[in-house]
Amino acid sequence: MNNSRLQYLLTQYAKNNIEKAELRELLELIDKKNVEDVDNELDRLIAKYLDIDYKPEKFNPDNTLRKIRSTLTDRTTENNRDLISLKHRRYRIWWAAAILVGALLLFTVLFNRYQSDDLQGRTVVMENDIFLPDQAQVRLSLANGTVYNLMETDKSVLANEGIEIVGDEEGGILFVVRQTNNEGDLKTFTNPKGNTAKLRLTDGTTVLLNSGSSITYPSAFGLSERNVQITGELYFEVARDENKPFVVSAGNTAVKVLGTAFNVTANPAANGVYTTLVEGSVEVTSKQGKTVLVPGTQAVVNHQGNISIGDARMRDVLAWKEGYFSFNDYNIDQVMEQLERWYDIEELHIETRTDDLFVASIIRTRRLSELLEHLERISSYKFKIEGRRVTVMN
């Protein structure tokens, strides 16, 4: 697909005439493009629409295009903990550009309706706000019941338990596991709500934990296999060792690999275990059988152990590790379920529901109210935060 198609789709978006299928196409196209191509096209649109008295019915493209450019610029100047790493620009910046252009600013299309009413006076009603924590409050639990908050524990104590905290190549925090003598000593690394956390195991395997996830690992891997157990959602980049397969146990599922990259989701609310292969190959096994995945596919093991395989929507699957929420024809319950995994919402009450389905990719904000304000702008829903209770109204 050439730049003329990109030009057409961005123009349709700027005019708010884009159809649902075209929005999907735009996101996929930007994902494949160089940043200069999109940047040049934004220049053209800004020059066209900012210098004339053009006011479409549904929204003002002046603000939209300005915000697109501003946001792209801001994302490259934020501190290292928040920005999308320039070192991985080829994949991550384009993933982000797709989000920013296709979704961030008015950033969503509802399944069968556009909002054309005046949204100026609509705001989230707040008694308090709900914030994401400044840093991961990760915990290490030992077999004897001892629990350490790793960010508040003395380095010498952590060293005795085989943990070192270092900076990673992207400017974030990396928890490094050092081998200890007791091979059978199991330890659980838990990442509570509100952040991701990165762990490097003794074999060199890197694990990224989503909000509310954990991994249990031995102090030293055995001679024949490298075994870990998980809950929640984790992304693995497994160090290759043909003589010692890496095995991830999640609920009723085992994922066996030699060296590859894959994502595993094991949440009770997700109705099973989802394994998505990014590169290499993995073998997924349950009590009902086993299957081998190829890159770009996903295996789902339900509670009965049955395995189904299909193509994966990689952007949706990997959104969490890139700092986004991704909604693909989600109703309000599914949207709020995603938010509850990250924000410390003690009680959620949905007063009314509509048939609206959300198609969106939204940057995660530190304040829940900011994210809810975005959702208000593109839907008929209104939100109220009282303490840690969130109410959804219509």
PDB file of C-alpha atoms in Angstrom, residues 194-299:
ATOM      1  CA  GLY A 194      -0.501  -0.258  38.622  1.00  0.00           C
ATOM      2  CA  ASN A 195       2.801  -0.999  36.870  1.00  0.00           C
ATOM      3  CA  THR A 196       4.742  -3.483  34.819  1.00  0.00           C
ATOM      4  CA  ALA A 197       7.889  -5.109  36.202  1.00  0.00           C
ATOM      5  CA  LYS A 198      10.821  -6.728  34.412  1.00  0.00           C
ATOM      6  CA  LEU A 199      12.652  -9.763  35.771  1.00  0.00           C
ATOM      7  CA  ARG A 200      15.717 -11.585  34.387  1.00  0.00           C
ATOM      8  CA  LEU A 201      16.064 -15.197  35.475  1.00  0.00           C
ATOM      9  CA  THR A 202      19.325 -17.037  36.092  1.00  0.00           C
ATOM     10  CA  ASP A 203      19.390 -18.534  32.570  1.00  0.00           C
ATOM     11  CA  GLY A 204      19.124 -15.101  30.929  1.00  0.00           C
ATOM     12  CA  THR A 205      15.405 -15.335  30.174  1.00  0.00           C
ATOM     13  CA  THR A 206      13.663 -11.970  30.496  1.00  0.00           C
ATOM     14  CA  VAL A 207      10.094 -11.770  31.793  1.00  0.00           C
ATOM     15  CA  LEU A 208       7.835  -8.712  31.745  1.00  0.00           C
ATOM     16  CA  LEU A 209       4.939  -8.907  34.198  1.00  0.00           C
ATOM     17  CA  ASN A 210       1.677  -7.100  33.602  1.00  0.00           C
ATOM     18  CA  SER A 211      -0.197  -5.394  36.413  1.00  0.00           C
ATOM     19  CA  GLY A 212      -1.370  -7.908  39.022  1.00  0.00           C
ATOM     20  CA  SER A 213       0.800 -10.819  37.827  1.00  0.00           C
ATOM     21  CA  SER A 214       3.308 -13.170  39.438  1.00  0.00           C
ATOM     22  CA  ILE A 215       5.924 -15.787  38.605  1.00  0.00           C
ATOM     23  CA  THR A 216       7.244 -18.579  40.823  1.00  0.00           C
ATOM     24  CA  TYR A 217      10.762 -19.792  40.038  1.00  0.00           C
ATOM     25  CA  PRO A 218      13.454 -21.982  41.669  1.00  0.00           C
ATOM     26  CA  SER A 219      16.655 -20.625  43.143  1.00  0.00           C
ATOM     27  CA  ALA A 220      18.457 -22.767  40.572  1.00  0.00           C
ATOM     28  CA  PHE A 221      17.039 -24.535  37.536  1.00  0.00           C
ATOM     29  CA  GLY A 222      17.256 -28.331  37.306  1.00  0.00           C
ATOM     30  CA  LEU A 223      19.452 -30.274  34.912  1.00  0.00           C
ATOM     31  CA  SER A 224      16.752 -31.303  32.428  1.00  0.00           C
ATOM     32  CA  GLU A 225      14.192 -28.463  32.388  1.00  0.00           C
ATOM     33  CA  ARG A 226      13.686 -24.842  33.406  1.00  0.00           C
ATOM     34  CA  ASN A 227      10.299 -24.732  35.145  1.00  0.00           C
ATOM     35  CA  VAL A 228       8.290 -21.704  36.303  1.00  0.00           C
ATOM     36  CA  GLN A 229       4.661 -21.145  37.314  1.00  0.00           C
ATOM     37  CA  ILE A 230       2.692 -17.985  36.600  1.00  0.00           C
ATOM     38  CA  THR A 231      -0.555 -16.156  37.278  1.00  0.00           C
ATOM     39  CA  GLY A 232      -1.856 -13.134  35.377  1.00  0.00           C
ATOM     40  CA  GLU A 233      -0.205 -11.975  32.156  1.00  0.00           C
ATOM     41  CA  LEU A 234       3.485 -12.178  31.289  1.00  0.00           C
ATOM     42  CA  TYR A 235       5.670 -11.699  28.237  1.00  0.00           C
ATOM     43  CA  PHE A 236       8.689 -14.008  27.892  1.00  0.00           C
ATOM     44  CA  GLU A 237      11.889 -13.691  25.907  1.00  0.00           C
ATOM     45  CA  VAL A 238      13.412 -17.092  26.579  1.00  0.00           C
ATOM     46  CA  ALA A 239      17.159 -17.665  26.424  1.00  0.00           C
ATOM     47  CA  ARG A 240      17.779 -20.560  24.058  1.00  0.00           C
ATOM     48  CA  ASP A 241      19.062 -23.847  25.504  1.00  0.00           C
ATOM     49  CA  GLU A 242      18.314 -26.879  23.336  1.00  0.00           C
ATOM     50  CA  ASN A 243      19.349 -29.245  26.119  1.00  0.00           C
ATOM     51  CA  LYS A 244      17.096 -27.704  28.732  1.00  0.00           C
ATOM     52  CA  PRO A 245      13.581 -26.704  27.597  1.00  0.00           C
ATOM     53  CA  PHE A 246      11.821 -23.809  29.331  1.00  0.00           C
ATOM     54  CA  VAL A 247       8.389 -24.777  30.674  1.00  0.00           C
ATOM     55  CA  VAL A 248       5.742 -22.304  31.816  1.00  0.00           C
ATOM     56  CA  SER A 249       2.889 -23.739  33.891  1.00  0.00           C
ATOM     57  CA  ALA A 250      -0.297 -21.648  33.982  1.00  0.00           C
ATOM     58  CA  GLY A 251      -3.426 -23.184  35.433  1.00  0.00           C
ATOM     59  CA  ASN A 252      -4.226 -26.303  33.415  1.00  0.00           C
ATOM     60  CA  THR A 253      -1.723 -25.428  30.687  1.00  0.00           C
ATOM     61  CA  ALA A 254       1.991 -26.019  30.088  1.00  0.00           C
ATOM     62  CA  VAL A 255       3.947 -24.043  27.479  1.00  0.00           C
ATOM     63  CA  LYS A 256       7.232 -25.656  26.439  1.00  0.00           C
ATOM     64  CA  VAL A 257       9.936 -23.797  24.509  1.00  0.00           C
ATOM     65  CA  LEU A 258      13.639 -23.864  23.711  1.00  0.00           C
ATOM     66  CA  GLY A 259      14.117 -20.174  22.999  1.00  0.00           C
ATOM     67  CA  THR A 260      11.487 -17.750  21.735  1.00  0.00           C
ATOM     68  CA  ALA A 261       9.238 -14.776  22.541  1.00  0.00           C
ATOM     69  CA  PHE A 262       5.630 -15.247  23.588  1.00  0.00           C
ATOM     70  CA  ASN A 263       2.824 -13.827  25.715  1.00  0.00           C
ATOM     71  CA  VAL A 264       0.794 -15.846  28.232  1.00  0.00           C
ATOM     72  CA  THR A 265      -2.436 -14.700  29.896  1.00  0.00           C
ATOM     73  CA  ALA A 266      -3.831 -16.791  32.733  1.00  0.00           C
ATOM     74  CA  ASN A 267      -6.674 -14.912  34.405  1.00  0.00           C
ATOM     75  CA  PRO A 268      -9.836 -16.588  35.738  1.00  0.00           C
ATOM     76  CA  ALA A 269     -11.929 -13.808  34.199  1.00  0.00           C
ATOM     77  CA  ALA A 270     -10.380 -14.503  30.800  1.00  0.00           C
ATOM     78  CA  ASN A 271     -12.022 -17.963  30.704  1.00  0.00           C
ATOM     79  CA  GLY A 272      -8.819 -19.924  30.267  1.00  0.00           C
ATOM     80  CA  VAL A 273      -5.161 -19.613  29.345  1.00  0.00           C
ATOM     81  CA  TYR A 274      -4.143 -17.674  26.239  1.00  0.00           C
ATOM     82  CA  THR A 275      -0.708 -18.271  24.687  1.00  0.00           C
ATOM     83  CA  THR A 276       0.326 -15.965  21.836  1.00  0.00           C
ATOM     84  CA  LEU A 277       3.524 -16.611  19.901  1.00  0.00           C
ATOM     85  CA  VAL A 278       5.591 -13.651  18.722  1.00  0.00           C
ATOM     86  CA  GLU A 279       8.583 -15.506  17.299  1.00  0.00           C
ATOM     87  CA  GLY A 280      10.064 -19.004  17.300  1.00  0.00           C
ATOM     88  CA  SER A 281       7.792 -21.884  18.286  1.00  0.00           C
ATOM     89  CA  VAL A 282       6.118 -23.210  21.415  1.00  0.00           C
ATOM     90  CA  GLU A 283       4.281 -26.381  22.345  1.00  0.00           C
ATOM     91  CA  VAL A 284       1.066 -25.859  24.305  1.00  0.00           C
ATOM     92  CA  THR A 285      -0.129 -28.848  26.338  1.00  0.00           C
ATOM     93  CA  SER A 286      -3.259 -29.548  28.374  1.00  0.00           C
ATOM     94  CA  LYS A 287      -4.931 -32.681  29.693  1.00  0.00           C
ATOM     95  CA  GLN A 288      -6.875 -32.909  26.422  1.00  0.00           C
ATOM     96  CA  GLY A 289      -3.881 -32.788  24.076  1.00  0.00           C
ATOM     97  CA  LYS A 290      -1.163 -30.533  22.713  1.00  0.00           C
ATOM     98  CA  THR A 291      -0.389 -28.282  19.768  1.00  0.00           C
ATOM     99  CA  VAL A 292       2.555 -26.371  18.299  1.00  0.00           C
ATOM    100  CA  LEU A 293       2.134 -22.688  17.492  1.00  0.00           C
ATOM    101  CA  VAL A 294       3.699 -20.649  14.711  1.00  0.00           C
ATOM    102  CA  PRO A 295       4.356 -16.899  15.033  1.00  0.00           C
ATOM    103  CA  GLY A 296       1.238 -14.745  14.931  1.00  0.00           C
ATOM    104  CA  THR A 297      -1.083 -17.435  16.268  1.00  0.00           C
ATOM    105  CA  GLN A 298      -2.762 -17.923  19.621  1.00  0.00           C
ATOM    106  CA  ALA A 299      -3.792 -21.039  21.542  1.00  0.00           C
TER     107      ALA A 299
END
